Structure formats: C-alpha cells, structure tokens
Amino acid sequence: MSSSTESSTKAIFYALGANGGIALAKFAAALFTGSGAMLAEGIHSLADCTNQVFLLIGLKEAKKPADVSHPMGYARVVYFWAMMVALLLFFVGGAFSVMKGIEHLSHPEPISNPLVALGVLGISVVLEAFSLRGAMVEIRKISHGKPFMQWFRETRQSELMVVAGEDIAALAGLALAFAAVLLTVITGNPLWDACGTIAVGALLMIVAVLVIREVKAMVTGESAAPEVHAGIKAQIEAHPGVANVRNLISMQWGEQVMIAVQAVMQPQPSDVALVDTINQIEAQIQERWPQVRWCFFEPDHPPRG
C-alpha cells in the first residue's frame, strides 16, 4: 500500500468511527428533544457514514488488476465513488435538511430537554474535531507544505479531499446547530431551530458543490499535480540526450500517472543508442516519481530549415 493510499484509508477510518458514534447520539437526542436542527445533524452524520463506506469500496476496487477490458487498471474508479459521495452529501445531507427546516418554519415546535441536545452537540464537536485532526495530519504528510485551500484545489486524491470537506462541513454544521438550539432556549422561539436546520443544509450543499467541482475535473481527465508535471518536464529537458521537450501530456489515473512525451533528441550514433537514451530517461522519471506507471515517449528531430 502506497503512502498516499495509507493516508486516505486512515483518514476515512477516523471519520467513520467518529461519525458512527455521533449519528447514534444525534438521533437519540433528536427523538428525545424534538429538535429539527438535531435531526438534520443526525441525518448528516448518517450520510457521512455511508460516504465513508463508499470511499472504502472505491479504494478496494481501485486495486483490481488490469484486464483486457481495462488495460490501464481500475484506479480511476475512486473518482466515481467520490462523486457518489458528493451527490449523497448534497441531496441527503443538504437538500433534506433544508426541506426539514422549511417544514419546521411552517409548523414550529418547541424543543424539549434542550440541555440534552446541547450536550450531544458539544460531544459531537469534540469527536468531529478529532476526525478532522486525523485527516489534516494525513494531508500534511503529503501536501509538501501547501496551504490547505491550495492543496484542496490541486490534489488528485479525491477520497482524502472528500473526507476533509465532510469534516469541515460537519464542524461548521455543528456550530450552527449548537447556536440554533441555544438561541431557541434563550429566546423561547422555536423558529431559531428551524433557521438552524436550513443553515446546516445550505452549508452542506455549498461544500458538496465545491467537492463536485473538484471531482469533476478528475473524472474528465485531469493532469498530474502541477509540481509533478513541471518537475517531470524539467528532468527530461535536463537530460543530455534531449534538446527540448515539444509536448508533455500527463494524466492522473487514480493514484497512478500516465505521461506522453514528444521530445527533440540530440543526435545519437545509432537507433540502439536512441532507444537506450529513452529507456534511461523513463527509468529516471519512474525512480523519482514511482506513481508514473506508464510513459509513452515519442522522439523527434529538430525542424529542417
């Protein structure tokens, strides 16, 4: 298991453990108190648990060996499962919460035992913060010092990006739900609870749209991370057998990377020497970037004047 896959798997299990316990506590509290914001949070946590199971399925399927129908393997299947997670987060987590909030606006009901709801929300914040901390630790291992938002935009690890997005949305949603319940207790107005439910749903939908946008780029065929693409090009051009790189195409394939190179070569004494030079360049690339699974190299000559 590569370090990136190991980081993703750890982060997913952190989130699954935290969200499983949180979902049970929230549903119990929602039943006990009648809080719409608490029910929305319970549905959100249950959706998160399902999301983590989907991501684990994706990581498992991605390990299937290549076959005739999939000669480059199944690594990109993780993007499909990440998209399923984003859609589930949007519709089940976000849209359902908004609908429940609108329903509570039309028929507001007082919250019974609000201290129970506040206590469960407080505990949930601690557990969700633990999950987010675990995800951030794994992200720092592979982000090479990038700020989080830059890493989020540039990462090709859809599963880790989804977990981080979920955890951030969960913490912000818990803060909104806590504030909604607290304001309901202070003012005695149950409309605050309904507004909190709608706010939680809207937040989840915003995060889901951001995740969908990033996963869409991967599904449609995104290049390798910018620093990897630039580094590969620089290493090829630095080789004494290469005059310049005319074109370099890189494509992220799950964890792996495919590159296609068109390079103007320096004159070689024979065709055997040319092939040896190309093989040496490819070996150096794969030694420095082990994730480069496929390298297609097209040698060219300078334009004839």
XYZ file of N, CA and C in Angstrom, residues 6-277:
816
model
N -2.445 4.825 2.091
C -2.477 4.598 3.539
C -3.011 5.824 4.268
N -2.601 7.017 3.824
C -3.100 8.255 4.440
C -4.602 8.387 4.251
N -5.080 8.106 3.036
C -6.503 8.198 2.762
C -7.292 7.207 3.604
N -6.801 5.968 3.704
C -7.516 4.940 4.452
C -7.596 5.293 5.927
N -6.511 5.791 6.489
C -6.522 6.196 7.905
C -7.546 7.297 8.141
N -7.533 8.301 7.265
C -8.455 9.427 7.423
C -9.905 8.957 7.320
N -10.180 8.011 6.417
C -11.545 7.500 6.254
C -11.993 6.756 7.507
N -11.119 5.945 8.082
C -11.488 5.198 9.283
C -11.670 6.122 10.491
N -10.848 7.171 10.576
C -11.057 8.176 11.627
C -12.475 8.738 11.508
N -12.835 9.136 10.287
C -14.137 9.762 10.059
C -15.280 8.780 10.295
N -15.122 7.525 9.862
C -16.180 6.529 10.026
C -16.439 6.243 11.496
N -15.371 6.101 12.271
C -15.544 5.850 13.699
C -16.220 7.005 14.405
N -15.781 8.219 14.096
C -16.365 9.399 14.746
C -17.822 9.588 14.341
N -18.108 9.471 13.047
C -19.462 9.737 12.567
C -20.458 8.668 12.992
N -19.986 7.421 13.151
C -20.885 6.368 13.623
C -21.413 6.660 15.014
N -20.503 7.018 15.919
C -20.916 7.350 17.277
C -21.748 8.617 17.333
N -21.365 9.593 16.531
C -22.082 10.869 16.521
C -23.512 10.686 16.004
N -23.687 9.893 14.940
C -25.023 9.689 14.365
C -25.976 9.073 15.385
N -25.514 8.054 16.097
C -26.370 7.414 17.106
C -26.778 8.414 18.188
N -25.823 9.193 18.659
C -26.113 10.167 19.714
C -27.086 11.240 19.228
N -26.908 11.694 17.992
C -27.771 12.757 17.473
C -29.207 12.281 17.275
N -29.376 11.088 16.738
C -30.731 10.586 16.529
C -31.445 10.368 17.862
N -30.708 9.868 18.840
C -31.304 9.683 20.167
C -31.724 11.035 20.760
N -30.853 12.030 20.593
C -31.161 13.352 21.128
C -32.312 14.002 20.368
N -32.362 13.825 19.019
C -33.453 14.388 18.231
C -34.791 13.781 18.653
N -34.807 12.472 18.897
C -36.033 11.796 19.338
C -36.457 12.277 20.720
N -35.454 12.524 21.556
C -35.722 12.910 22.947
C -36.161 14.364 23.068
N -35.608 15.228 22.200
C -35.854 16.672 22.325
C -36.825 17.229 21.295
N -36.981 16.555 20.162
C -37.821 17.079 19.091
C -37.165 18.182 18.294
N -35.830 18.325 18.384
C -35.116 19.392 17.677
C -34.938 19.055 16.199
N -35.395 19.971 15.320
C -35.199 19.776 13.892
C -33.741 19.912 13.493
N -33.041 20.865 14.106
C -31.621 21.031 13.805
C -30.836 19.785 14.203
N -31.231 19.162 15.332
C -30.555 17.946 15.764
C -30.844 16.799 14.802
N -32.086 16.698 14.323
C -32.433 15.662 13.351
C -31.644 15.842 12.060
N -31.525 17.098 11.609
C -30.737 17.376 10.402
C -29.291 16.972 10.590
N -28.751 17.239 11.779
C -27.377 16.847 12.060
C -27.239 15.318 12.099
N -28.259 14.618 12.643
C -28.214 13.156 12.671
C -28.217 12.573 11.269
N -29.059 13.123 10.399
C -29.107 12.666 9.007
C -27.775 12.934 8.320
N -27.208 14.087 8.612
C -25.894 14.434 8.041
C -24.837 13.409 8.452
N -24.802 13.052 9.736
C -23.795 12.106 10.213
C -24.017 10.709 9.632
N -25.291 10.316 9.477
C -25.581 9.022 8.861
C -25.135 9.007 7.405
N -25.382 10.112 6.695
C -24.917 10.221 5.308
C -23.395 10.162 5.247
N -22.739 10.789 6.219
C -21.277 10.749 6.262
C -20.761 9.319 6.438
N -21.421 8.537 7.296
C -21.018 7.136 7.490
C -21.117 6.365 6.174
N -22.241 6.574 5.473
C -22.413 5.919 4.168
C -21.334 6.381 3.199
N -21.013 7.657 3.254
C -19.969 8.194 2.378
C -18.636 7.506 2.603
N -18.282 7.319 3.870
C -17.000 6.681 4.166
C -16.965 5.230 3.686
N -18.097 4.543 3.804
C -18.173 3.169 3.288
C -17.975 3.176 1.770
N -18.604 4.130 1.076
C -18.421 4.245 -0.373
C -16.957 4.469 -0.736
N -16.279 5.336 0.017
C -14.874 5.621 -0.287
C -14.002 4.389 -0.074
N -14.297 3.612 0.962
C -13.540 2.378 1.195
C -13.778 1.374 0.071
N -15.018 1.305 -0.420
C -15.319 0.431 -1.564
C -14.499 0.875 -2.770
N -14.444 2.189 -2.991
C -13.678 2.712 -4.117
C -12.204 2.369 -4.038
N -11.615 2.519 -2.841
C -10.193 2.193 -2.678
C -9.935 0.712 -2.919
N -10.878 -0.136 -2.496
C -10.717 -1.579 -2.706
C -10.820 -1.938 -4.184
N -11.815 -1.365 -4.868
C -11.992 -1.663 -6.291
C -10.816 -1.148 -7.120
N -10.225 -0.046 -6.683
C -9.118 0.546 -7.444
C -7.893 -0.371 -7.488
N -7.826 -1.332 -6.564
C -6.675 -2.238 -6.508
C -6.810 -3.428 -7.450
N -7.969 -3.563 -8.105
C -8.154 -4.688 -9.017
C -7.118 -4.631 -10.136
N -6.542 -5.759 -10.524
C -5.514 -5.747 -11.575
C -6.101 -5.411 -12.939
N -5.249 -4.925 -13.814
C -5.677 -4.606 -15.181
C -6.126 -5.877 -15.896
N -7.047 -5.712 -16.823
C -7.503 -6.838 -17.634
C -7.713 -6.348 -19.059
N -8.280 -7.219 -19.905
C -8.440 -6.876 -21.319
C -9.347 -5.664 -21.499
N -10.441 -5.607 -20.731
C -11.377 -4.506 -20.892
C -10.905 -3.225 -20.220
N -9.984 -3.340 -19.255
C -9.424 -2.170 -18.579
C -7.900 -2.310 -18.546
N -7.251 -2.080 -19.683
C -5.810 -2.322 -19.769
C -4.964 -1.439 -18.868
N -5.515 -0.304 -18.417
C -4.772 0.572 -17.517
C -5.263 0.443 -16.084
N -6.030 -0.600 -15.830
C -6.451 -0.872 -14.462
C -7.717 -0.123 -14.076
N -8.053 -0.192 -12.795
C -9.307 0.345 -12.278
C -9.086 1.519 -11.318
N -7.917 2.125 -11.364
C -7.578 3.143 -10.364
C -8.549 4.324 -10.381
N -9.087 4.658 -11.558
C -9.960 5.838 -11.660
C -11.346 5.607 -11.077
N -11.646 4.374 -10.644
C -12.955 4.101 -10.061
C -13.169 4.910 -8.777
N -12.076 5.312 -8.124
C -12.226 6.112 -6.901
C -12.921 7.441 -7.196
N -12.793 7.957 -8.421
C -13.451 9.210 -8.764
C -14.971 9.023 -8.826
N -15.408 7.862 -9.342
C -16.844 7.582 -9.382
C -17.429 7.573 -7.976
N -16.752 6.879 -7.055
C -17.283 6.786 -5.693
C -17.222 8.133 -4.988
N -16.193 8.920 -5.289
C -16.117 10.260 -4.704
C -17.275 11.122 -5.200
N -17.642 10.992 -6.474
C -18.779 11.739 -6.999
C -20.080 11.279 -6.345
N -20.228 9.978 -6.123
C -21.412 9.460 -5.434
C -21.514 10.050 -4.027
N -20.385 10.144 -3.357
C -20.361 10.717 -2.009
C -20.791 12.181 -2.045
N -20.272 12.930 -3.007
C -20.614 14.351 -3.101
C -22.105 14.538 -3.369
N -22.670 13.706 -4.233
C -24.104 13.795 -4.528
C -24.943 13.416 -3.310
N -24.492 12.400 -2.591
C -25.208 11.996 -1.375
C -25.168 13.112 -0.342
N -24.008 13.743 -0.224
C -23.867 14.861 0.715
C -24.798 16.006 0.334
N -24.934 16.246 -0.969
C -25.769 17.360 -1.437
C -27.256 17.079 -1.200
N -27.719 15.904 -1.668
C -29.157 15.635 -1.640
C -29.637 15.118 -0.289
N -28.945 14.114 0.265
C -29.391 13.546 1.533
C -29.022 14.460 2.694
N -27.803 14.945 2.700
C -27.383 15.802 3.798
C -27.937 17.211 3.698
N -27.780 17.837 2.518
C -28.130 19.241 2.375
C -29.584 19.510 2.058
N -30.058 18.964 0.932
C -31.418 19.272 0.488
C -32.465 18.791 1.496
N -32.245 17.602 2.070
C -33.210 17.086 3.042
C -33.266 17.981 4.283
N -32.106 18.449 4.715
C -32.078 19.330 5.880
C -32.816 20.636 5.610
N -32.638 21.194 4.412
C -33.341 22.431 4.059
C -34.853 22.194 4.065
N -35.282 21.069 3.507
C -36.724 20.770 3.484
C -37.281 20.611 4.897
N -36.512 19.945 5.777
C -36.972 19.802 7.161
C -37.048 21.158 7.842
N -36.109 22.038 7.547
C -36.132 23.370 8.144
C -37.336 24.167 7.695
N -37.658 24.087 6.403
C -38.833 24.799 5.885
C -40.105 24.252 6.534
N -40.133 22.929 6.712
C -41.291 22.309 7.372
C -41.445 22.832 8.801
N -40.322 22.960 9.510
C -40.370 23.466 10.884
C -40.705 24.958 10.936
N -40.347 25.692 9.872
C -40.752 27.096 9.816
C -42.271 27.215 9.704
N -42.863 26.315 8.925
C -44.320 26.335 8.743
C -45.055 25.851 9.986
N -44.458 24.880 10.676
C -45.101 24.315 11.870
C -44.070 24.233 12.996
N -43.693 25.370 13.575
C -42.664 25.372 14.631
C -43.125 24.602 15.859
N -42.187 23.842 16.428
C -42.469 23.071 17.637
C -41.388 23.377 18.673
N -41.767 23.503 19.928
C -40.760 23.773 20.967
C -39.837 22.580 21.169
N -38.614 22.867 21.630
C -37.639 21.815 21.915
C -37.792 21.372 23.363
N -37.940 20.064 23.556
C -37.960 19.543 24.924
C -36.559 19.080 25.302
N -36.200 19.253 26.566
C -34.878 18.854 27.073
C -33.735 19.424 26.232
N -33.670 20.730 26.064
C -32.628 21.329 25.218
C -31.214 21.081 25.731
N -31.060 20.894 27.056
C -29.719 20.643 27.588
C -29.143 19.343 27.039
N -30.017 18.364 26.797
C -29.553 17.109 26.195
C -29.016 17.375 24.787
N -29.787 18.163 24.021
C -29.346 18.490 22.660
C -28.013 19.226 22.670
N -27.883 20.195 23.564
C -26.628 20.954 23.633
C -25.468 20.066 24.056
N -25.718 19.147 24.992
C -24.662 18.235 25.434
C -24.197 17.325 24.311
N -25.145 16.765 23.550
C -24.787 15.882 22.429
C -24.020 16.658 21.362
N -24.463 17.876 21.085
C -23.759 18.690 20.097
C -22.337 19.004 20.550
N -22.176 19.286 21.829
C -20.837 19.566 22.348
C -19.919 18.365 22.211
N -20.428 17.183 22.574
C -19.637 15.953 22.431
C -19.313 15.699 20.959
N -20.294 15.950 20.101
C -20.090 15.736 18.659
C -18.996 16.637 18.112
N -18.944 17.863 18.611
C -17.884 18.787 18.175
C -16.514 18.207 18.497
N -16.371 17.634 19.710
C -15.085 17.054 20.108
C -14.723 15.879 19.196
N -15.696 14.974 18.949
C -15.422 13.804 18.109
C -15.131 14.208 16.669
N -15.875 15.182 16.146
C -15.658 15.616 14.777
C -14.322 16.335 14.643
N -13.936 17.085 15.677
C -12.625 17.744 15.657
C -11.505 16.704 15.646
N -11.702 15.599 16.367
C -10.726 14.505 16.356
C -10.597 13.918 14.955
N -11.752 13.718 14.295
C -11.736 13.186 12.933
C -11.031 14.146 11.977
N -11.348 15.446 12.071
C -10.717 16.430 11.195
C -9.224 16.517 11.463
N -8.834 16.440 12.730
C -7.409 16.487 13.056
C -6.692 15.310 12.397
N -7.308 14.105 12.450
C -6.701 12.944 11.815
C -6.533 13.148 10.318
N -7.562 13.720 9.677
C -7.472 13.978 8.238
C -6.386 14.999 7.929
N -6.295 16.058 8.733
C -5.304 17.099 8.482
C -3.884 16.581 8.690
N -3.702 15.688 9.662
C -2.384 15.081 9.869
C -1.959 14.314 8.621
N -2.890 13.530 8.052
C -2.565 12.764 6.849
C -2.333 13.683 5.656
N -3.093 14.772 5.564
C -2.910 15.722 4.469
C -1.543 16.389 4.553
N -1.136 16.763 5.769
C 0.180 17.416 5.928
C 1.316 16.493 5.512
N 1.122 15.186 5.634
C 2.175 14.244 5.252
C 2.449 14.268 3.754
N 1.440 14.613 2.963
C 1.574 14.501 1.508
C 1.426 15.839 0.778
N 1.146 16.918 1.519
C 0.886 18.206 0.859
C 2.150 19.017 0.606
N 3.280 18.589 1.153
C 4.558 19.276 0.947
C 4.490 20.752 1.336
N 3.806 21.028 2.439
C 3.774 22.381 2.977
C 2.795 23.328 2.303
N 1.959 22.848 1.393
C 0.995 23.728 0.734
C -0.082 24.165 1.723
N -0.586 25.395 1.600
C -1.772 25.786 2.374
C -2.942 24.868 2.018
N -3.866 24.706 2.968
C -4.932 23.725 2.774
C -5.738 23.991 1.513
N -6.152 25.243 1.260
C -7.003 25.520 0.102
C -6.262 25.272 -1.205
N -4.962 25.545 -1.230
C -4.192 25.244 -2.433
C -4.130 23.743 -2.642
N -3.884 23.010 -1.554
C -3.872 21.545 -1.657
C -5.234 21.041 -2.133
N -6.334 21.603 -1.612
C -7.679 21.159 -1.972
C -7.917 21.336 -3.465
N -7.456 22.461 -4.028
C -7.664 22.722 -5.456
C -6.765 21.865 -6.336
N -5.569 21.537 -5.854
C -4.596 20.862 -6.700
C -4.495 19.363 -6.470
N -5.022 18.857 -5.341
C -4.854 17.448 -5.040
C -5.560 16.571 -6.069
N -5.012 15.384 -6.291
C -5.642 14.388 -7.149
C -6.146 13.204 -6.318
N -6.127 13.355 -4.990
C -6.630 12.308 -4.102
C -8.070 12.635 -3.719
N -8.986 12.165 -4.534
C -10.387 12.531 -4.350
C -10.930 12.068 -3.007
N -10.523 10.869 -2.564
C -11.097 10.333 -1.331
C -10.672 11.135 -0.106
N -9.419 11.564 -0.060
C -8.952 12.353 1.074
C -9.546 13.753 1.035
N -9.705 14.301 -0.157
C -10.334 15.608 -0.313
C -11.782 15.573 0.181
N -12.507 14.496 -0.136
C -13.902 14.367 0.287
C -13.995 14.274 1.808
N -13.120 13.474 2.417
C -13.140 13.327 3.876
C -12.886 14.666 4.555
N -11.890 15.406 4.065
C -11.584 16.706 4.661
C -12.759 17.673 4.496
N -13.362 17.685 3.303
C -14.509 18.560 3.073
C -15.677 18.216 3.976
N -15.939 16.918 4.129
C -17.022 16.467 5.020
C -16.775 16.903 6.458
N -15.548 16.712 6.917
C -15.242 17.044 8.313
C -15.383 18.539 8.577
N -14.932 19.355 7.643
C -15.054 20.802 7.808
C -16.530 21.206 7.815
N -17.303 20.630 6.893
C -18.740 20.924 6.853
C -19.420 20.463 8.134
N -18.984 19.312 8.650
C -19.598 18.781 9.866
C -19.341 19.692 11.057
N -18.110 20.151 11.202
C -17.798 21.037 12.325
C -18.569 22.357 12.226
N -18.603 22.930 11.034
C -19.342 24.176 10.858
C -20.842 23.954 11.085
N -21.350 22.812 10.617
C -22.759 22.500 10.822
C -23.099 22.315 12.286
N -22.204 21.675 13.027
C -22.417 21.507 14.468
C -22.451 22.856 15.175
N -21.574 23.762 14.761
C -21.567 25.092 15.367
C -22.887 25.814 15.096
N -23.404 25.685 13.861
C -24.683 26.307 13.525
C -25.832 25.684 14.324
N -25.826 24.341 14.422
C -26.890 23.660 15.157
C -26.851 24.034 16.637
N -25.644 24.114 17.187
C -25.494 24.489 18.606
C -26.047 25.903 18.830
N -25.684 26.828 17.947
C -26.158 28.198 18.074
C -27.680 28.276 17.942
N -28.241 27.471 17.010
C -29.689 27.488 16.796
C -30.430 26.986 18.030
N -29.942 25.876 18.598
C -30.595 25.330 19.792
C -30.449 26.298 20.966
N -29.257 26.879 21.115
C -29.012 27.810 22.220
C -29.913 29.041 22.119
N -30.043 29.595 20.907
C -30.910 30.759 20.719
C -32.379 30.402 20.972
N -32.756 29.180 20.613
C -34.124 28.737 20.889
C -34.383 28.688 22.389
N -33.392 28.200 23.144
C -33.522 28.119 24.603
C -33.597 29.519 25.207
N -32.717 30.419 24.740
C -32.641 31.759 25.321
C -33.897 32.572 25.016
N -34.358 32.510 23.767
C -35.489 33.344 23.349
C -36.847 32.672 23.516
N -36.825 31.332 23.599
C -38.086 30.606 23.647
C -38.795 30.558 22.311
N -38.103 30.959 21.237
C -38.685 30.997 19.895
C -38.170 29.812 19.074
N -39.015 28.818 18.740
C -38.551 27.639 18.002
C -38.168 27.930 16.560
N -38.456 29.132 16.077
C -38.064 29.471 14.709
C -36.545 29.483 14.547
N -35.819 29.773 15.634
C -34.352 29.714 15.566
C -33.889 28.310 15.210
N -34.540 27.303 15.772
C -34.179 25.914 15.478
C -34.416 25.606 14.007
N -35.553 26.082 13.475
C -35.855 25.862 12.062
C -34.826 26.554 11.160
N -34.476 27.790 11.533
C -33.460 28.519 10.748
C -32.113 27.811 10.804
N -31.770 27.250 11.972
C -30.522 26.495 12.093
C -30.513 25.271 11.199
N -31.662 24.592 11.106
C -31.775 23.421 10.241
C -31.524 23.799 8.787
N -32.124 24.912 8.349
C -31.930 25.368 6.969
C -30.474 25.767 6.732
N -29.874 26.441 7.712
C -28.475 26.877 7.568
C -27.533 25.690 7.452
N -27.771 24.642 8.259
C -26.939 23.433 8.169
C -27.058 22.815 6.783
N -28.294 22.710 6.276
C -28.496 22.140 4.945
C -27.825 22.946 3.853
N -27.949 24.277 3.927
C -27.321 25.135 2.922
C -25.801 24.984 2.939
N -25.240 24.888 4.149
C -23.799 24.709 4.272
C -23.344 23.408 3.612
N -24.064 22.319 3.868
C -23.707 21.028 3.280
C -23.781 21.082 1.755
N -24.782 21.764 1.235
C -24.920 21.857 -0.214
C -23.782 22.660 -0.831
N -23.340 23.713 -0.151
C -22.213 24.511 -0.657
C -20.937 23.668 -0.697
N -20.671 22.947 0.403
C -19.472 22.095 0.435
C -19.564 21.002 -0.630
N -20.756 20.425 -0.798
C -20.930 19.379 -1.806
C -20.642 19.903 -3.207
N -21.093 21.116 -3.510
C -20.842 21.705 -4.831
C -19.342 21.911 -5.045
N -18.636 22.368 -4.016
C -17.179 22.549 -4.139
C -16.486 21.215 -4.403
N -16.910 20.174 -3.686
C -16.309 18.849 -3.879
C -16.631 18.319 -5.277
N -17.897 18.480 -5.705
C -18.301 18.010 -7.040
C -17.462 18.684 -8.120
N -17.201 19.981 -7.969
C -16.402 20.698 -8.962
C -15.003 20.116 -9.084
N -14.387 19.798 -7.939
C -13.038 19.240 -7.971
C -13.029 17.814 -8.517
N -14.009 17.005 -8.121
C -14.054 15.616 -8.599
C -14.354 15.574 -10.091
N -15.183 16.499 -10.566
C -15.494 16.562 -11.998
C -14.218 16.717 -12.820
N -13.312 17.564 -12.347
C -12.048 17.767 -13.069
C -11.265 16.467 -13.164
N -11.314 15.641 -12.108
C -10.603 14.364 -12.125
C -11.288 13.360 -13.044
N -12.618 13.322 -12.993
C -13.370 12.377 -13.824
C -13.141 12.654 -15.299
N -13.069 13.926 -15.676
C -12.937 14.286 -17.087
C -11.495 14.220 -17.582
N -10.563 13.848 -16.724
C -9.183 13.654 -17.163
C -8.286 14.816 -16.819
N -7.845 14.872 -15.570
C -7.017 15.974 -15.092
C -5.543 15.581 -15.162
N -4.709 16.571 -15.391
C -3.274 16.319 -15.442
C -2.748 15.942 -14.060
N -1.505 15.502 -14.013
C -0.858 15.280 -12.722
C -0.760 16.605 -11.987
N -0.505 16.554 -10.683
C -0.375 17.764 -9.881
C 0.642 18.710 -10.537
N 0.412 20.020 -10.472
C 1.268 20.981 -11.187
C 2.762 20.796 -10.926
N 3.126 20.556 -9.641
C 4.553 20.422 -9.348
C 5.140 19.138 -9.927
N 4.315 18.090 -10.023
C 4.778 16.830 -10.621
C 4.961 17.016 -12.122
N 3.975 17.611 -12.773
C 4.062 17.850 -14.222
C 5.287 18.695 -14.563
N 5.473 19.802 -13.827
C 6.613 20.692 -14.100
C 7.937 20.001 -13.801
N 7.962 19.205 -12.721
C 9.197 18.514 -12.361
C 9.605 17.486 -13.400
N 8.640 16.748 -13.934
C 8.942 15.754 -14.967
C 9.488 16.427 -16.218
N 8.853 17.522 -16.609
C 9.328 18.229 -17.804
C 10.743 18.752 -17.605
N 11.014 19.317 -16.441
C 12.357 19.852 -16.169
C 13.404 18.740 -16.182
N 13.060 17.574 -15.625
C 14.034 16.469 -15.577
C 14.325 15.943 -16.978
N 13.306 15.856 -17.820
C 13.532 15.377 -19.195
C 14.432 16.351 -19.949
N 14.138 17.650 -19.821
C 14.929 18.643 -20.550
C 16.355 18.742 -20.031
N 16.568 18.339 -18.771
C 17.922 18.389 -18.209
C 18.790 17.226 -18.675
N 18.181 16.213 -19.266
C 18.969 15.055 -19.709
C 19.826 15.445 -20.916
N 21.085 15.038 -20.937
C 21.971 15.438 -22.049
C 21.536 14.907 -23.408
N 20.717 13.886 -23.432
C 20.272 13.329 -24.712
C 19.062 14.046 -25.293
N 18.536 15.061 -24.583
C 17.323 15.752 -25.028
C 17.648 17.210 -25.341
N 17.222 17.656 -26.526
C 17.409 19.062 -26.879
C 16.324 19.920 -26.231
N 15.079 19.526 -26.389
C 13.975 20.225 -25.717
C 12.710 19.358 -25.783
N 11.789 19.654 -24.889
C 10.507 18.941 -24.860
C 9.496 19.750 -25.659
N 8.960 19.150 -26.700
C 7.953 19.838 -27.506
C 6.576 19.773 -26.856
N 6.287 18.639 -26.271
C 4.976 18.492 -25.648
C 5.053 17.432 -24.554
N 4.391 17.710 -23.453
C 4.297 16.735 -22.360
C 2.846 16.698 -21.900
N 2.245 15.537 -22.011
C 0.884 15.324 -21.516
C 0.963 14.408 -20.310
N 0.373 14.833 -19.205
C 0.284 13.960 -18.028
C -1.188 13.798 -17.678
N -1.536 12.635 -17.171
C -2.917 12.382 -16.757
C -2.924 11.576 -15.469
N -3.656 12.081 -14.501
C -3.800 11.372 -13.243
C -4.748 10.200 -13.440
N -4.338 9.033 -12.961
C -5.117 7.816 -13.131
C -5.285 7.171 -11.758
N -6.180 7.764 -10.954
C -6.259 7.321 -9.564
C -5.000 7.749 -8.846
N -4.339 6.780 -8.225
C -3.040 7.059 -7.591
C -1.922 7.201 -8.602
N -2.103 6.580 -9.763
C -1.034 6.483 -10.740
C -1.102 7.612 -11.759
N -0.017 7.738 -12.519
C 0.094 8.808 -13.511
C 0.536 8.224 -14.832
N -0.065 8.718 -15.909
C 0.358 8.360 -17.255
C 0.944 9.604 -17.909
N 2.074 9.476 -18.587
C 2.649 10.612 -19.304
C 2.949 10.225 -20.747
N 2.806 11.203 -21.631
C 3.184 11.048 -23.034
C 4.105 12.208 -23.389
N 5.277 11.888 -23.922
C 6.311 12.895 -24.159
C 6.656 12.952 -25.649
N 6.726 14.145 -26.191
C 7.300 14.370 -27.515
C 8.501 15.275 -27.321
N 9.682 14.750 -27.602
C 10.910 15.494 -27.314
C 11.851 15.474 -28.511
N 12.484 16.627 -28.733
C 13.536 16.713 -29.744
C 14.808 16.156 -29.131
N 15.370 15.131 -29.776
C 16.526 14.431 -29.216
C 17.823 14.958 -29.829
N 18.880 14.869 -29.034
C 20.211 15.148 -29.556
C 20.614 14.010 -30.492
N 21.462 14.311 -31.488
C 21.891 13.253 -32.420
C 22.514 12.075 -31.664
N 22.159 10.864 -32.065
C 22.662 9.650 -31.448
C 23.410 8.831 -32.499
N 24.406 8.060 -32.101
C 25.194 7.313 -33.089
C 24.421 6.182 -33.765
N 23.349 5.712 -33.145
C 22.599 4.602 -33.731
C 21.190 4.576 -33.145
N 20.343 3.762 -33.780
C 18.989 3.619 -33.246
C 18.994 2.926 -31.895
N 19.950 2.022 -31.691
C 20.066 1.343 -30.399
C 20.409 2.356 -29.301
N 21.315 3.289 -29.605
C 21.696 4.313 -28.631
C 20.505 5.217 -28.309
N 19.677 5.509 -29.329
C 18.496 6.336 -29.101
C 17.521 5.639 -28.161
N 17.277 4.345 -28.398
C 16.368 3.594 -27.529
C 16.924 3.515 -26.110
N 18.229 3.308 -25.995
C 18.853 3.253 -24.664
C 18.684 4.579 -23.917
N 18.833 5.689 -24.644
C 18.665 7.008 -24.023
C 17.237 7.195 -23.519
